Amino acid sequence: MRTQVAIIGGGPSGLLLAQLLHLAGIRSVVLERRSRDYVLGRIRAGVLEQGLVDLLRRAGVGERMEREGQVHAGINIAFRGELHRVDLAGLTGGKTVMVYGQTEVTRDLYAARDALGGTILHEVEDVEPHGLETDRLFVTWRQGDRHCRLDCDFVAGCDGFHGVSRSRVPKDVLETFEKIYPFGWMGVLARTPPVEHELIYTHHERGFALCSMRSATLSRYYVQCPATDAPGDWSDATFWDELRSRLPTDVAARLVTGPSIEKSVAPLRSFVAEPMRHGRLLLAGDAAHIVPPTGAKGLNLAASDIHYLSQALIDFYRTGSEAGLLAYSDTALRRVWKAERFSWWMTGLLHRLPESSPFEARVQEAELDYVLSSKAAMTALAENYVGLPYG
Ligand code: FAS
Ligand code: PHB
């Protein structure tokens, strides 16, 4: 087989890249390790920045999101038993976020690829890129007992944190930066009406909690838990009791609970791999960086990577210019690091930090107290939350 861009990974990064390239007349093949059902069964992000919304519209994938997604103009922070609304739109000249699950984004992207006859190969094994520093690239893989090969001009590593691509950048070239947090998020999906029409991020002495949603009848909740906890360690009753204990009394009183239809623990980590390009291998999304979900940036960073990468590849095929490709890593990393900072800051502001001294715990409270009482500080939070410009 031969194509122009081999894309390893059929999550949001890989699918969005394939769709944008296709609309520009550039051929690609997506190689995905898992089945489509498995990919669609993962419950992940819920908040889309305007940049991602615009990108999905440009990709011709925005119709159901426009119909079923919810535009949010604010979020809430619960502190010392009270709700404080952050007026995102008011503080950012009208910018908002879209609440629409990553699962639905991925479903829409799969449907769009199918409609255009895009090639997505599922349940591929032992994917291996070759010749990355040459112009004779190819990717091999196994499908059952068949050994396959795809010749290509570029390889896009969109295979997430546990993928193969990042590890194919030579060790003396790759530099990684990492912070692992000593806690995780226990997440529950329930067919219940959300407790509040906008998100609630909670700072509480027992730990962080987040009230989110997927629709008016589907709620998504998280509570900070020990990094070693597993979903089986928490019954539904234990989860709901702990969530209630971390919410302001009036909010807890109106929490509608129900059986969890999904329960999972997400470890929290900050991670960046530099550079995001090596030869003709280009990394994007979680393959290159991870943020703690506190700032709702993971999926949105994948989007800006794909914006830069798709533009660079389109320019190359249209004009032969490699300028965009050579600048890709630096351009993407500038926005990645600002989102890493914001996600790290939001995580440090809102979580109970087991390693904090009593002094540091007081300083954390004072910082949150300041942010909630200062228009300047809240504006800084708001402009990062709605998403910094793609530039
Ligand atoms: P993905 O990991 O989504 O996709 C990579 C794909 O590559 C996968 O389908 C995988 O099967 C495939 N793959 C891996 N290795 C391969 C190989 N060797 N060969 C072929 N295919 C391979 N972000 C938020 O903004 N908010 C959240 O609340 C949030 N919660 C999260 C919870 C969890 C448990 C995780 C893991 C992530 C969460 N994220 C969240 C971040 C998440 O949404 C990512 O940012 C987003 O999935 C990034 O998309 P991709 O870069 O496509 O990576
Ligand atoms: C979610 O709805 O899953 C969600 C929302 C905001 C976050 C993290 C997760 O910061």
XYZ file of C-alpha atoms and ligand atoms in Angstrom:
454
model
C 0.000 0.000 0.000
C 1.077 3.593 -0.512
C -0.322 6.845 0.872
C 0.887 10.374 1.560
C 0.464 10.516 5.360
C 0.415 7.400 7.564
C -1.453 8.249 10.779
C -0.793 5.995 13.777
C -3.753 6.247 16.174
C -7.493 6.559 15.540
C -8.435 8.791 18.462
C -9.499 12.436 18.062
C -6.031 13.602 16.922
C -5.613 11.015 14.179
C -9.180 11.199 12.932
C -9.287 15.008 12.829
C -5.960 15.131 10.972
C -7.172 12.547 8.429
C -10.371 14.529 7.840
C -8.657 17.920 7.398
C -6.059 16.413 5.037
C -8.753 14.645 3.002
C -10.649 17.924 2.501
C -7.391 19.388 1.154
C -6.983 16.462 -1.252
C -4.246 14.736 0.747
C -4.461 10.980 1.176
C -3.889 9.238 4.522
C -4.392 5.884 6.210
C -5.263 5.638 9.917
C -3.822 2.648 11.793
C -5.687 2.006 15.075
C -4.714 -0.678 17.582
C -8.181 -1.100 19.073
C -11.632 -1.864 17.685
C -13.911 1.075 16.921
C -16.258 0.079 19.748
C -13.337 0.059 22.182
C -12.242 3.532 21.118
C -15.811 4.822 21.408
C -16.223 3.155 24.802
C -13.618 5.380 26.467
C -15.198 8.230 28.481
C -12.821 11.194 28.505
C -13.052 14.923 27.893
C -16.197 16.974 28.036
C -15.284 20.626 27.373
C -14.348 21.968 23.916
C -12.602 25.317 23.390
C -13.888 27.555 20.601
C -10.752 26.690 18.603
C -11.723 23.026 18.534
C -15.364 23.881 17.760
C -14.191 25.968 14.768
C -11.842 23.189 13.624
C -14.642 20.602 13.738
C -16.897 22.934 11.737
C -14.086 23.404 9.181
C -13.732 19.640 9.025
C -17.449 19.355 8.223
C -18.064 17.567 11.523
C -19.902 20.221 13.509
C -23.572 19.555 12.726
C -24.519 17.223 15.652
C -22.292 19.187 18.037
C -24.207 22.382 17.135
C -27.494 20.540 17.728
C -26.676 18.583 20.882
C -23.756 20.454 22.434
C -24.313 23.034 25.168
C -22.634 26.466 24.980
C -21.425 27.512 28.447
C -20.647 31.141 29.279
C -19.412 30.465 32.803
C -18.094 27.944 35.311
C -18.385 27.833 39.104
C -15.750 27.409 41.775
C -16.984 26.203 45.182
C -14.877 27.468 48.050
C -15.613 27.681 51.803
C -19.135 26.378 51.207
C -20.092 28.963 48.577
C -20.396 28.954 44.786
C -18.401 31.628 42.945
C -19.295 32.052 39.272
C -16.480 32.797 36.814
C -18.173 34.805 34.059
C -16.136 33.408 31.159
C -17.986 35.378 28.475
C -18.053 38.624 30.462
C -14.342 38.444 31.260
C -13.146 37.450 27.767
C -15.213 39.669 25.487
C -17.837 36.998 24.819
C -15.813 33.792 24.517
C -17.523 30.571 25.615
C -16.845 26.814 25.759
C -18.893 23.966 24.292
C -19.893 21.016 26.500
C -19.952 17.990 24.175
C -18.278 14.690 25.056
C -15.056 13.534 23.426
C -16.839 10.248 22.749
C -19.342 12.129 20.574
C -16.580 14.096 18.829
C -14.850 10.798 18.028
C -18.118 9.222 16.865
C -18.767 12.191 14.554
C -15.220 12.001 13.187
C -15.555 8.273 12.446
C -18.859 8.932 10.665
C -17.276 11.720 8.598
C -14.317 9.512 7.617
C -16.705 6.727 6.596
C -18.816 9.160 4.566
C -15.717 10.265 2.618
C -14.450 6.697 2.238
C -11.456 7.329 4.497
C -9.215 4.321 5.238
C -9.118 3.380 8.924
C -7.621 -0.015 9.797
C -8.654 -1.286 13.237
C -7.079 -3.903 15.509
C -3.672 -3.567 13.878
C -0.782 -4.968 15.905
C 2.951 -4.289 16.201
C 2.802 -1.020 14.265
C 6.357 0.067 13.464
C 7.488 3.173 11.546
C 10.699 2.845 9.482
C 13.086 5.223 7.682
C 11.935 8.297 9.613
C 15.084 10.242 8.741
C 14.902 9.357 5.044
C 12.454 10.106 2.248
C 11.719 6.391 1.954
C 9.389 6.026 4.951
C 7.137 3.128 5.542
C 5.090 1.629 8.345
C 4.689 -2.087 9.007
C 2.139 -3.885 11.143
C 0.508 -7.221 11.667
C -3.178 -8.032 11.213
C -3.667 -11.572 12.464
C -0.983 -13.571 10.674
C -0.778 -11.085 7.789
C 2.268 -8.834 7.704
C 1.488 -5.489 6.117
C 3.461 -2.501 4.832
C 2.428 1.055 3.964
C 4.827 3.333 2.066
C 4.291 7.033 2.825
C 5.803 10.534 2.776
C 5.140 11.306 6.459
C 4.168 9.502 9.666
C 1.854 11.316 12.106
C 2.226 9.892 15.616
C -1.285 10.350 17.020
C -1.132 7.228 19.177
C -1.528 8.723 22.627
C 0.639 8.515 25.727
C 1.157 4.754 25.509
C 1.727 4.663 21.756
C 4.778 3.586 19.777
C 5.626 6.845 17.970
C 7.278 8.908 20.703
C 9.615 6.027 21.542
C 10.891 6.049 17.935
C 12.488 9.493 18.414
C 16.143 8.706 19.237
C 16.899 8.907 22.975
C 19.680 11.443 22.373
C 17.190 13.681 20.559
C 14.074 13.330 22.752
C 13.827 15.382 25.949
C 10.898 14.744 28.308
C 9.497 16.794 31.192
C 7.178 15.192 33.737
C 5.352 15.791 37.001
C 3.288 12.947 38.466
C 0.644 14.030 41.001
C 0.136 11.937 44.155
C -3.617 11.614 43.483
C -6.092 10.734 40.723
C -9.711 11.399 39.712
C -12.433 8.842 40.298
C -14.975 9.565 37.540
C -18.625 8.468 37.336
C -21.114 8.785 34.474
C -24.782 8.604 35.515
C -28.118 9.007 33.725
C -29.164 11.789 36.092
C -29.846 15.495 35.564
C -26.731 17.592 36.296
C -26.741 19.203 39.751
C -26.049 22.620 38.191
C -26.461 23.954 34.634
C -22.772 24.979 34.572
C -19.659 23.108 35.783
C -18.660 23.260 39.448
C -14.975 22.889 40.406
C -14.755 22.367 44.161
C -11.908 23.135 46.580
C -12.557 21.272 49.847
C -10.453 20.072 52.784
C -11.522 16.500 51.935
C -10.317 16.966 48.383
C -11.229 18.248 44.935
C -14.513 17.420 43.183
C -15.936 18.359 39.788
C -19.576 18.397 38.682
C -19.851 18.245 34.906
C -22.296 16.858 32.375
C -22.773 15.436 28.856
C -26.424 16.531 28.391
C -29.496 17.546 30.445
C -29.945 13.871 31.354
C -26.365 12.611 31.555
C -24.058 13.778 34.367
C -20.292 13.380 34.786
C -18.774 13.696 38.274
C -15.230 13.354 39.603
C -13.724 13.221 43.086
C -10.010 13.424 43.908
C -8.823 10.048 45.175
C -5.510 8.362 46.076
C -3.528 7.564 42.916
C -3.581 3.899 43.960
C -7.398 3.638 44.044
C -9.198 1.446 41.508
C -12.837 1.822 40.359
C -13.758 -1.341 42.303
C -12.614 0.306 45.554
C -15.595 2.660 45.474
C -19.232 1.598 45.574
C -21.706 4.013 43.995
C -23.007 4.885 47.472
C -19.484 5.698 48.696
C -18.889 7.879 45.633
C -22.128 9.844 46.032
C -21.578 10.319 49.789
C -18.036 11.590 49.236
C -19.145 13.899 46.425
C -21.918 15.356 48.582
C -19.487 15.924 51.463
C -17.320 18.102 49.191
C -20.134 20.251 47.765
C -21.754 23.341 49.320
C -24.748 22.232 51.430
C -27.410 23.674 49.129
C -25.808 22.052 46.082
C -25.420 18.680 47.840
C -29.088 18.826 48.824
C -30.213 18.910 45.194
C -27.756 16.303 43.875
C -29.693 13.589 42.011
C -27.839 10.278 42.256
C -28.274 7.053 40.334
C -26.408 3.913 39.277
C -23.040 4.606 37.640
C -22.998 3.551 33.982
C -19.236 4.090 33.849
C -16.661 4.400 36.626
C -12.940 4.934 36.043
C -9.832 6.353 37.692
C -7.671 8.805 35.742
C -4.109 9.242 37.029
C -2.947 12.879 36.977
C 0.248 13.713 35.200
C 1.916 16.669 33.450
C 4.152 15.536 30.609
C 5.793 17.080 27.552
C 8.090 15.456 24.977
C 10.338 17.686 22.882
C 10.762 17.978 19.953
C 7.380 17.066 18.405
C 9.025 16.389 15.047
C 11.893 14.058 14.142
C 12.672 13.795 10.458
C 9.348 12.976 8.841
C 7.724 11.738 12.070
C 5.379 14.327 13.567
C 3.888 13.825 17.050
C 0.486 15.290 17.995
C -1.903 15.139 20.953
C -1.316 12.830 23.889
C 1.599 11.175 22.043
C 3.527 14.381 22.776
C 1.968 15.798 25.938
C -0.350 15.091 28.863
C -2.063 17.559 31.208
C -4.040 16.938 34.414
C -7.725 17.291 33.352
C -8.338 20.149 35.837
C -8.072 22.784 33.113
C -10.002 20.763 30.471
C -7.019 21.144 28.097
C -6.079 17.607 26.980
C -8.361 17.223 24.000
C -8.108 20.953 23.211
C -4.307 20.806 22.965
C -4.621 17.869 20.565
C -6.826 20.161 18.465
C -4.296 23.001 18.230
C -1.534 20.511 17.386
C -3.685 19.197 14.537
C -4.462 22.724 13.385
C -0.737 23.512 13.044
C 0.184 20.085 11.638
C -2.588 19.953 9.029
C -1.695 23.478 7.829
C 1.996 22.542 7.569
C 1.261 19.387 5.553
C -1.228 21.171 3.285
C 1.353 23.915 2.607
C 3.972 21.257 1.804
C 1.788 19.429 -0.686
C 0.487 22.635 -2.234
C 3.729 24.627 -2.521
C 6.570 22.215 -1.679
C 7.503 24.512 1.202
C 8.748 22.697 4.310
C 8.667 25.903 6.403
C 5.513 24.920 8.285
C 6.846 21.425 8.976
C 10.187 22.745 10.227
C 8.382 25.234 12.501
C 5.699 22.789 13.658
C 7.347 21.607 16.866
C 8.260 25.086 18.161
C 4.856 26.507 17.160
C 2.885 23.694 18.819
C 5.065 23.621 21.945
C 4.574 27.339 22.637
C 0.829 26.729 23.078
C 1.373 23.332 24.762
C 3.552 24.820 27.506
C 1.058 27.633 28.251
C -1.696 25.019 28.657
C 0.644 22.852 30.764
C 1.204 25.819 33.048
C -2.504 26.602 33.360
C -3.432 22.939 34.007
C -0.673 22.640 36.622
C -1.797 25.910 38.254
C -5.519 24.947 38.346
C -4.554 21.544 39.799
C -2.415 23.142 42.530
C -5.134 25.692 43.324
C -8.031 23.263 43.744
C -6.716 19.924 45.020
C -5.854 18.885 48.560
C -2.088 18.515 48.225
C -0.962 15.768 50.627
C 2.669 16.961 50.482
C 1.793 20.568 51.444
C 3.077 22.043 54.702
C 0.495 23.889 56.864
C 1.982 27.145 55.569
C 1.550 26.042 51.931
C -2.037 24.973 52.634
C -2.819 28.474 53.931
C -1.106 30.088 50.949
C -3.215 27.908 48.613
C -6.394 29.103 50.324
C -5.214 32.704 50.184
C -4.484 32.370 46.447
C -7.959 30.976 45.754
C -9.480 33.684 47.979
C -7.558 36.297 45.952
C -8.522 34.825 42.555
C -12.212 34.820 43.481
C -12.089 38.423 44.705
C -9.996 39.965 41.903
C -11.327 40.753 38.444
C -7.776 40.786 37.089
C -6.996 37.341 38.507
C -10.338 35.890 37.416
C -9.814 37.307 33.914
C -6.495 35.484 33.709
C -8.235 32.249 34.727
C -11.074 32.832 32.259
C -8.880 33.586 29.232
C -6.898 30.415 29.799
C -10.012 28.321 30.404
C -11.764 29.404 27.165
C -8.467 28.727 25.352
C -5.525 30.924 24.357
C -5.381 31.960 20.676
C -3.889 29.518 18.150
C -1.743 32.435 16.923
P -5.857 9.198 22.390
O -5.119 8.487 23.470
O -7.271 9.601 22.580
O -5.857 8.289 21.056
C -4.705 7.554 20.689
C -5.178 6.341 19.894
O -4.020 5.636 19.444
C -5.981 5.366 20.752
O -7.212 5.073 20.120
C -5.087 4.136 20.871
O -5.838 2.934 20.866
C -4.232 4.244 19.619
N -2.922 3.605 19.749
C -2.099 3.616 20.828
N -0.955 2.917 20.544
C -1.085 2.484 19.254
C -0.257 1.728 18.393
N 0.935 1.289 18.802
N -0.707 1.449 17.129
C -1.918 1.910 16.714
N -2.748 2.645 17.474
C -2.327 2.918 18.742
N -8.914 15.609 28.440
C -9.735 16.620 28.771
O -9.659 17.685 28.146
N -10.647 16.468 29.787
C -10.779 15.280 30.470
O -11.596 15.151 31.370
C -9.950 14.202 30.146
N -10.055 12.990 30.802
C -9.216 11.965 30.443
C -9.288 10.705 31.090
C -8.413 9.653 30.741
C -8.508 8.320 31.445
C -7.445 9.854 29.737
C -6.476 8.753 29.355
C -7.365 11.087 29.086
C -8.250 12.154 29.436
N -8.206 13.390 28.799
C -9.016 14.417 29.114
C -7.265 13.630 27.766
C -7.801 13.016 26.504
O -9.073 13.552 26.226
C -6.782 13.258 25.440
O -6.285 14.585 25.472
C -7.291 12.936 24.075
O -7.798 11.639 24.083
C -6.116 13.103 23.129
O -6.465 12.519 21.928
P -5.362 11.710 21.077
O -4.129 12.522 20.993
O -6.069 11.280 19.836
O -4.964 10.454 21.993
C -15.655 16.337 31.853
O -16.833 16.731 31.654
O -15.312 15.140 31.688
C -14.619 17.338 32.312
C -14.936 18.687 32.301
C -13.980 19.616 32.701
C -12.727 19.161 33.119
C -12.417 17.807 33.117
C -13.368 16.881 32.710
O -11.800 20.061 33.536
